[in-house]
Coordinates of C-alpha atoms (C1' of nucleotides) in Angstrom, one line a residue:
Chain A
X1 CA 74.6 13.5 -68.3
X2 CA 78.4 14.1 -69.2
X3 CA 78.6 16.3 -66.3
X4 CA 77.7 13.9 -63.3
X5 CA 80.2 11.1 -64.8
X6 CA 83.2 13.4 -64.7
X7 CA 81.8 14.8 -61.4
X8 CA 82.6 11.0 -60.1
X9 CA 85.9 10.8 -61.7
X10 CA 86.7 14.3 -60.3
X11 CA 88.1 13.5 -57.0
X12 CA 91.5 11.8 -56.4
X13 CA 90.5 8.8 -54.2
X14 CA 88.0 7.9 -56.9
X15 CA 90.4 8.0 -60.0
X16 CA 92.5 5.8 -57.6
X17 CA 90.0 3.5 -57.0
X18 CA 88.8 3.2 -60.4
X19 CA 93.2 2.5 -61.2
X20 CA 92.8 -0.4 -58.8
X21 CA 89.9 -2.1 -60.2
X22 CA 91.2 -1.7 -63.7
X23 CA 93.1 -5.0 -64.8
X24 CA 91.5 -7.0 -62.5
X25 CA 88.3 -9.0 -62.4
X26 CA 86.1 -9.0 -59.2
X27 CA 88.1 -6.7 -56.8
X28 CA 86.1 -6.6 -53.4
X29 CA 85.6 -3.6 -51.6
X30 CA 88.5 -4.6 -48.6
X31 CA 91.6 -5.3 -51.0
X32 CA 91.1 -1.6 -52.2
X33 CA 90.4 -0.4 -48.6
X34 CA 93.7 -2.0 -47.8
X35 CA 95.7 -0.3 -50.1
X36 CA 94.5 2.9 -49.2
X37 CA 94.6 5.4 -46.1
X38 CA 90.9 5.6 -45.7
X39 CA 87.9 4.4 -43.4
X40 CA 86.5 1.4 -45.1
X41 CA 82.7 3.2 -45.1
X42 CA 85.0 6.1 -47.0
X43 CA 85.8 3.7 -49.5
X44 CA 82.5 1.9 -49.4
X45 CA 81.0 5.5 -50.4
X46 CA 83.5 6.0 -53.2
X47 CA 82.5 3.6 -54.9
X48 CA 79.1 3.8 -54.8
X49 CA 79.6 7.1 -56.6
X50 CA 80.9 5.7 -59.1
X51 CA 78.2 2.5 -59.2
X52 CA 75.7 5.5 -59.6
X53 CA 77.4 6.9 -62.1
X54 CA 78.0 3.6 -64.2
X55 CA 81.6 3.5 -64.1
X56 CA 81.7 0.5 -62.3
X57 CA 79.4 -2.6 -61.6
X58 CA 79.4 -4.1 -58.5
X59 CA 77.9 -8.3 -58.1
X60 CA 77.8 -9.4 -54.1
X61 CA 79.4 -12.6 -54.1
X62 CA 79.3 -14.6 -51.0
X63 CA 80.2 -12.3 -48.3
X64 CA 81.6 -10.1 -50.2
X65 CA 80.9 -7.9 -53.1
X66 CA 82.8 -7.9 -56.1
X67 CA 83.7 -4.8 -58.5
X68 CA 84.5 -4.1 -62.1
X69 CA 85.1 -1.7 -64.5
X70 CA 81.9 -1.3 -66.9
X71 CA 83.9 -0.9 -70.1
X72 CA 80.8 0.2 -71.9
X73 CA 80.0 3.1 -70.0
X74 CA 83.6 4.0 -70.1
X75 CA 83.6 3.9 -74.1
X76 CA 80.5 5.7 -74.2
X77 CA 82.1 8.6 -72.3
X78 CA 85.1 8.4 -74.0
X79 CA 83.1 8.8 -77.5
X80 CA 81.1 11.8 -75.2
X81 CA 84.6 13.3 -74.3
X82 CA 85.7 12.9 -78.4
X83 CA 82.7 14.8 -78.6
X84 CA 83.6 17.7 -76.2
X85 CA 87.7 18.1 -77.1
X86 CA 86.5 18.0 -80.9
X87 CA 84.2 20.8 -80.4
X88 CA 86.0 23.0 -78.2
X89 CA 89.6 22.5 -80.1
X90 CA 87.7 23.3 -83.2
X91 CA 89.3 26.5 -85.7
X92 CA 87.7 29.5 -85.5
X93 CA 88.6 30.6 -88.9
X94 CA 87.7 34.5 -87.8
X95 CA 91.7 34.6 -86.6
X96 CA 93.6 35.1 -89.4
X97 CA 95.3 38.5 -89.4
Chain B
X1 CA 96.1 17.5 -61.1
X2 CA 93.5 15.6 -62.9
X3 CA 90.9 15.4 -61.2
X4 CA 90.7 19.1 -60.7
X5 CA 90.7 19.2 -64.3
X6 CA 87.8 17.4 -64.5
X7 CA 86.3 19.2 -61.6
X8 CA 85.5 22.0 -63.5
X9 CA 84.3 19.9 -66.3
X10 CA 81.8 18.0 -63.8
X11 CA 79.1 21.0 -63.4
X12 CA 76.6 21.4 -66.6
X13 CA 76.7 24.9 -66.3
X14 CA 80.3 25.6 -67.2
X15 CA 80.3 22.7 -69.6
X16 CA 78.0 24.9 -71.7
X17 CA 80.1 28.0 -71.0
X18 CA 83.1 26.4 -72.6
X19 CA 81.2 25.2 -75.5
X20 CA 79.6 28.7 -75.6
X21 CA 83.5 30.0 -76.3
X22 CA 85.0 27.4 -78.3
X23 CA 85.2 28.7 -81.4
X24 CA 85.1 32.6 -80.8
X25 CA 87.7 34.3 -80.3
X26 CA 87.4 36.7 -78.0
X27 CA 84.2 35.9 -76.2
X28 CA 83.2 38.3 -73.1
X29 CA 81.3 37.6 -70.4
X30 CA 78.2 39.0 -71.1
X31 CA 77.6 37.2 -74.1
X32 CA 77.5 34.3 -72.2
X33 CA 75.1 35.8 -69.3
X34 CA 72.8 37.2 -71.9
X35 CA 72.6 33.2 -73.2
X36 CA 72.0 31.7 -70.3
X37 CA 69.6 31.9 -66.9
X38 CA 72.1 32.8 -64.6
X39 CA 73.1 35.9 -62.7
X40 CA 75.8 38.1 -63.8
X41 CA 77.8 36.8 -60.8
X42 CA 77.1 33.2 -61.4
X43 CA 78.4 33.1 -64.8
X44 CA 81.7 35.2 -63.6
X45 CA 81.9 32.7 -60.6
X46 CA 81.7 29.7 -63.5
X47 CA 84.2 31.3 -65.5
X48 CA 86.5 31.6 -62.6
X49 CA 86.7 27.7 -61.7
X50 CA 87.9 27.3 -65.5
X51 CA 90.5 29.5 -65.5
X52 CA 91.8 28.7 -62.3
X53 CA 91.8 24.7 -63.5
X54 CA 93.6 26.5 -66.8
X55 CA 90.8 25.5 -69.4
X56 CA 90.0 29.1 -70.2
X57 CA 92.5 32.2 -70.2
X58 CA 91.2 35.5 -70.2
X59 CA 92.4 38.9 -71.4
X60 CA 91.1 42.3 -69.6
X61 CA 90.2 44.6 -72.5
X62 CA 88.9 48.1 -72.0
X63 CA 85.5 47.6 -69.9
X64 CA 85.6 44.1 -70.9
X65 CA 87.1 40.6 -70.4
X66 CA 87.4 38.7 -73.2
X67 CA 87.6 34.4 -72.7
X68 CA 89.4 31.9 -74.6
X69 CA 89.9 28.0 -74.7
X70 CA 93.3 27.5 -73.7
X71 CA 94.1 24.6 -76.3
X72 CA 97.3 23.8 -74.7
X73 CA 95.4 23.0 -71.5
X74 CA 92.4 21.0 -73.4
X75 CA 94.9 18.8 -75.1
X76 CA 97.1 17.8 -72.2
X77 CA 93.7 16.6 -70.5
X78 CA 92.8 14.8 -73.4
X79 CA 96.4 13.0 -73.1
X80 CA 95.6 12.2 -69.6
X81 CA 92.0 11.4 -70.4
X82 CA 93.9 8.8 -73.1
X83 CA 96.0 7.3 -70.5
X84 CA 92.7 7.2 -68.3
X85 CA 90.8 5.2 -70.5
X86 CA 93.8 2.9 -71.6
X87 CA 94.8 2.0 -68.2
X88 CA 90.7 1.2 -67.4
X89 CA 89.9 -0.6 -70.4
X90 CA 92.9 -3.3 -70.1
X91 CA 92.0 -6.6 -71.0
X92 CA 93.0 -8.6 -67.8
X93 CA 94.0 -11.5 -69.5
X94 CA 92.8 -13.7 -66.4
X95 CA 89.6 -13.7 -67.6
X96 CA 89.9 -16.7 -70.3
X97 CA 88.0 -19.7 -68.7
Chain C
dA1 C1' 74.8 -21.5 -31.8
dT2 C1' 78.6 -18.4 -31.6
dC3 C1' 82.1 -15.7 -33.3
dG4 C1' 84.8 -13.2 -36.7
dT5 C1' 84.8 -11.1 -41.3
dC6 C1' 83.0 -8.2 -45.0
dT7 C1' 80.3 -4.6 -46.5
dA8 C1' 76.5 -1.1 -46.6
dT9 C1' 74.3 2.4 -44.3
dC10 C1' 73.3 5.9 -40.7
dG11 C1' 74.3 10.0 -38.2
dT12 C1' 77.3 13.7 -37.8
dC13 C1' 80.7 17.3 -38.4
dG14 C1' 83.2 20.6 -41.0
dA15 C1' 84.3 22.2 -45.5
dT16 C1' 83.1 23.3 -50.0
dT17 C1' 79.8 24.4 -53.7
dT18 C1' 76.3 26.9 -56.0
dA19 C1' 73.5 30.5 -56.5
dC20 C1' 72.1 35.2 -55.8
dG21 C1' 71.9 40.3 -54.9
dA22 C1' 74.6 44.2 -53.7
dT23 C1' 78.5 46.7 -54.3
dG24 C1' 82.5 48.9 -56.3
dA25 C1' 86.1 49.7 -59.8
dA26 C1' 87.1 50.6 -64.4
dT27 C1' 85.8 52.0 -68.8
dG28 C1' 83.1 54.3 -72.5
dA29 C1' 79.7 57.6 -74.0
dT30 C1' 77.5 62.2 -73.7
Chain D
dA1 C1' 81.5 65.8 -65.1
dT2 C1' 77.8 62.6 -65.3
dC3 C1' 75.9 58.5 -66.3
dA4 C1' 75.5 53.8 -68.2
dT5 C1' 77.8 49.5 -69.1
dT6 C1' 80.8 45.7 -67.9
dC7 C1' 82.7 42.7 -64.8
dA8 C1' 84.8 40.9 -60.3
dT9 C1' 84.2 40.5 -55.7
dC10 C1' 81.9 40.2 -51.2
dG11 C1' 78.6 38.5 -48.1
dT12 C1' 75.3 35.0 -47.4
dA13 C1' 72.1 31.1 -47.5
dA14 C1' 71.0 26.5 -48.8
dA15 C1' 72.6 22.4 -50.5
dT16 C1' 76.0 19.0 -51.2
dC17 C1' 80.4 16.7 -50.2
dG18 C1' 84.0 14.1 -47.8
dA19 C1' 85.4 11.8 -44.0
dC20 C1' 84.7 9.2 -39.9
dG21 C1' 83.0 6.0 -36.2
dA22 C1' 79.2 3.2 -35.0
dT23 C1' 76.1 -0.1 -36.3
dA24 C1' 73.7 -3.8 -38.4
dG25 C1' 73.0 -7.5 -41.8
dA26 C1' 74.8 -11.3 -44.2
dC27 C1' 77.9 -14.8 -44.7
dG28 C1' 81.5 -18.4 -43.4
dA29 C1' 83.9 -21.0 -40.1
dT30 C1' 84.1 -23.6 -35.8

DNA sequence: ATCGTCTATCGTCGATTTACGATGAATGAT
DNA sequence: ATCATTCATCGTAAATCGACGATAGACGAT
């Protein structure tokens, strides 16, 4: 549902996250807890927000466990959020004086 | 911010309210309750959060309140959303083998 | 085999959210 | 003046969230 996808991207630390993983491939969990003021299991639950939501893919690697942006599932809500502005910008036509 | 923005986008409830008001002009509150299966004071609650994050705008008049999209607001958060999406869907550029 | 590193999960606390009924203020109708 | 309608707000209860420390499992290095 549209709803629960913006309800992940709708807290700060999680748009940040999501910023920090963009551009690269396989970002584990401790670079981003490094460059953030958070308790690594804060930053562990972040992101498993967002792995429930779809936004991001996660593939443990060795000892570690490697994310990425799942571009699909950010188009797709993209074309969802087309959807919404397109509707609710729509004219009226019942305004003209 | 944005992610208050999208804050009171993230609850399925006020997503239909907003699509309930775009394109009327003018729509009061009870229309909405009378469409939907929540309390009075739900609804009023909903339509709080979205004109506090400055989605809505709303104009006391006589017994009434009438609720609007505030267009201005929608299409600044769909410039952000933009920015969103084009910083996440970056090609990286690393990823040629 | 032992130790350090990386990460997920558990338990917990306080804060926030969501929903409702009750109430009250303002308006409109009779 | 009385009464009904419309809406915002208050109080409240249950659920969820956000943050943390502690812990445990898995892996890598020695």
């Amino acid at each position: 549902m549209l709803a629960e996808r913006l309800r992940a991207l709708s807290h700060p630390v999680r748009l940040k996250v999501l910023m920090r993983i963009a551009g690269r491939e396989r970002c584990p969990c401790g670079d981003i807890v490094r460059e953030m003021p958070k308790a690594q299991s804060t930053v562990s639950q972040h992101l498993k927000v967002l792995v429930e939501a779809g936004l991001l893919e996660c593939a443990p690697e060795g000892q570690r466990t490697h994310y990425h942006i799942n571009r699909e599932a950010i188009a797709a809500l993209r074309t969802e959020m087309d959807v919404l502005f397109a509707a609710v910008m729509s004219d009226t036509e019942q305004e003209k004086s």
